Each structure stands twice: as structure tokens, then as C-alpha cells.
Amino acid sequence: MSVRGQSLLSLRGLTPEDLLEVLDTAESFVEVNRRSVKKVPALRGRVVASLFYEESTRTRLSFETAAKRLSADVLSLAVASSSVKKGESLRDTIATIEALGIDAVVLRHRASGAAEQVARYVPHVRVINAGDGQHQHPTQGLLDVFTVRQILAARRGARGSETGAALFEGLHVLMVGDIRHSRVARSDIDAYVALGATVRVAAPPTLLPPGIETWPVTVVDSLRDSLEWADVLALLRLQQERGTGRFVPSLAEFTATFGLTQERFALVRPEALVMHPGPINRGIEIDAAVADAPASVITRQVANGVPIRMAVLFLTVAGAREGEL
Ligand code: CP
């Protein structure tokens, strides 16, 4: 089930080979992004629509940057000032955009399953899920594993593509925070587990999803006991807009029990990576100084959003092979 020529709705079910194809293609685009002229003609003449029904900084900007660097034309719908505000349905909005002649739509929506629904409405358009409710955020999962592989490979003096999935075998990933509401957690876990990593999750019981016992992870009660175990410490945002506040007695209590405070950070191994998809709540899930510490790769994650999204657009829209770049 390669992403080549397909919509990308979820990371669930992708094989290590499928994931590595995206990561290796993204590595080619890292070099493009270092050039003074950061542009290749791969998607010249193709049209990518950017449709964000929910707020975004990183995903929207990096998808639009990625599409432009591939020479695609970008239609960016400002939902807040569009006919959506007059009550136009998602189905009619998509039909309208399709009528303008598009090859792909990048969709963020607060409803889980919205991307799958749109893929049914417009079967001839590639749909790329840029985050749907609590369901999936596939390109975030891809850029997270890409960032880990890039850094670990560089420590060994190699390129990520030279290591394949080997760096993930035996890798310890600790995810902390609001697992219940997090689409990033779901996509990250799919990617890490497929590539061979071991994942633990630490959260207050109220911020664990129903059915967590069926997930391919180990739930730990004590964050403290797993800090030394972790090679990757993946923090998640407390999602106030999805009602997280109703699931914890107070933000201060969450920070006291599950926040990455300076005291807890002192227990983390020196070579461990601290990650967060952003936007971060400084002083809640992560201490402000820890967010800016050398171990924090949050800015690198953002930067890697561009080559990963270039790779996803390239593979899904053009369906081309890496050698054709
Ligand atoms: N990580 C992420 O999805 O950030 P944005 O909401 O800013 O796109």
C-alpha cells in the first residue's frame, strides 16, 4: 500500500517499506531546500488546494511552501472569509474546488474522518490529511520519525537513507501527555511501531483513550521511572480546544505530575531527544527552558515539515520515482 499515486489519509497499515519510501524521498528534498533557488519543476502545471477548517501555523505554511517549491500552483482557501461562513457544506465546497481543476487537496478539519469523507466525494483528486479531529495527522508522524532518523544517522556519520529502518530497532519512545485527544500520538505510534521502535505512554488515566489496552504500546503509571529509559521523549500538547481541561483537575496539577519540568529533565539521558509537535504550552507540558535546551529538536521538527510534505505531495500527486526528481 505505497503512498505513490494514492491519497494519504492515515499511517495505519503502512509498511516499513512504504514509510521508508517517503523518508528517503524527503531526504532528497532536504538538499533542494539548502539551495539558493529552492525550487524544482516536479509538479509544474499541477494544482494543490489548501483547505484548513481549523487553525494551523506549521502544517499550513509548510504544505504551501512545499507545493510552491515543487512548482505547483496553490489555491489557498481562507475558510473564515469563504462561503463556508454562509453555510456551504464540506461536500459543496469540495465540489466547487474540484470544478476549478485541482490535482490534490490538503485538508485540515476538526472532525475525525473528514479526510476520508472528502476522498469519497472526489475520488480522482489526491486527498492529503493535514489533521482530522482526534484521528490522524500522518505528515506529522512522518516528519517526527524522519527527524529522529536524521539525527541518529548523523551521530553515526551516515545519511538516514543509508540506515533504512535499522535505527528504530530497539529505540525507546516515551509519549507523554494528552494521548486521548491526540491525532499526533496515533500517527506517531503507527509510524514508530511499524519501523520497529518500542513505545511507552505516560498520562493521567483520564487522558488515555478508551481501548488503550489494544494499542501496541505499554502504559506506564510513573513518568519518572521511564525518563531514563527513553531515547525519544515525545511530548503532546494539552488540547484546550478539545476539552482537555475537563479531564484534569487543573493545569497546575497536570504540570506537577506529567509536565517535563527542569527537575524531571535532569533525569533524562543526555543523548535523548525531546520532541513536541507544537504549538507548545510553555510552562504546562514543557518547561520554557527545557523547550529551548540543546536536547530539544522542536525547531528541527518544524524545518523537516517542508521536505516531508514535498515528498508526500510528490509521491501522491506525481507518483514519480525518486530518480525522476
Ligand atoms: N503540529 C501542528 O500540526 O501544528 P499546527 O497546528 O500549527 O499546524
Short mmCIF file of C-alpha atoms and ligand atoms in Angstrom, two decimals, residues 55-60 108 137 140 183-184 277-279, ligand 1:
data_model
loop_
_atom_site.label_atom_id
_atom_site.label_comp_id
_atom_site.label_asym_id
_atom_site.label_seq_id
_atom_site.Cartn_x
_atom_site.Cartn_y
_atom_site.Cartn_z
CA GLU A 55 -6.26 26.79 12.88
CA SER A 56 -2.71 25.91 11.85
CA THR A 57 0.66 27.60 11.56
CA ARG A 58 3.25 24.87 10.95
CA THR A 59 1.26 22.44 8.79
CA ARG A 60 -0.37 25.04 6.58
CA ARG A 108 -7.39 20.03 7.97
CA HIS A 137 -2.01 13.63 11.42
CA GLN A 140 3.35 14.96 11.49
CA ARG A 183 -4.09 12.66 16.42
CA VAL A 184 -0.31 13.15 16.53
CA PRO A 277 4.68 18.75 17.52
CA GLY A 278 3.80 22.30 18.55
CA PRO A 279 2.31 24.65 19.32
N1 CP B 1 1.92 20.39 14.67
C1 CP B 1 0.91 21.05 14.07
O1 CP B 1 0.04 20.44 13.44
O2 CP B 1 0.94 22.41 14.21
P1 CP B 1 -0.09 23.41 13.53
O3 CP B 1 -1.42 23.21 14.20
O4 CP B 1 0.49 24.78 13.78
O5 CP B 1 -0.18 23.08 12.08
#
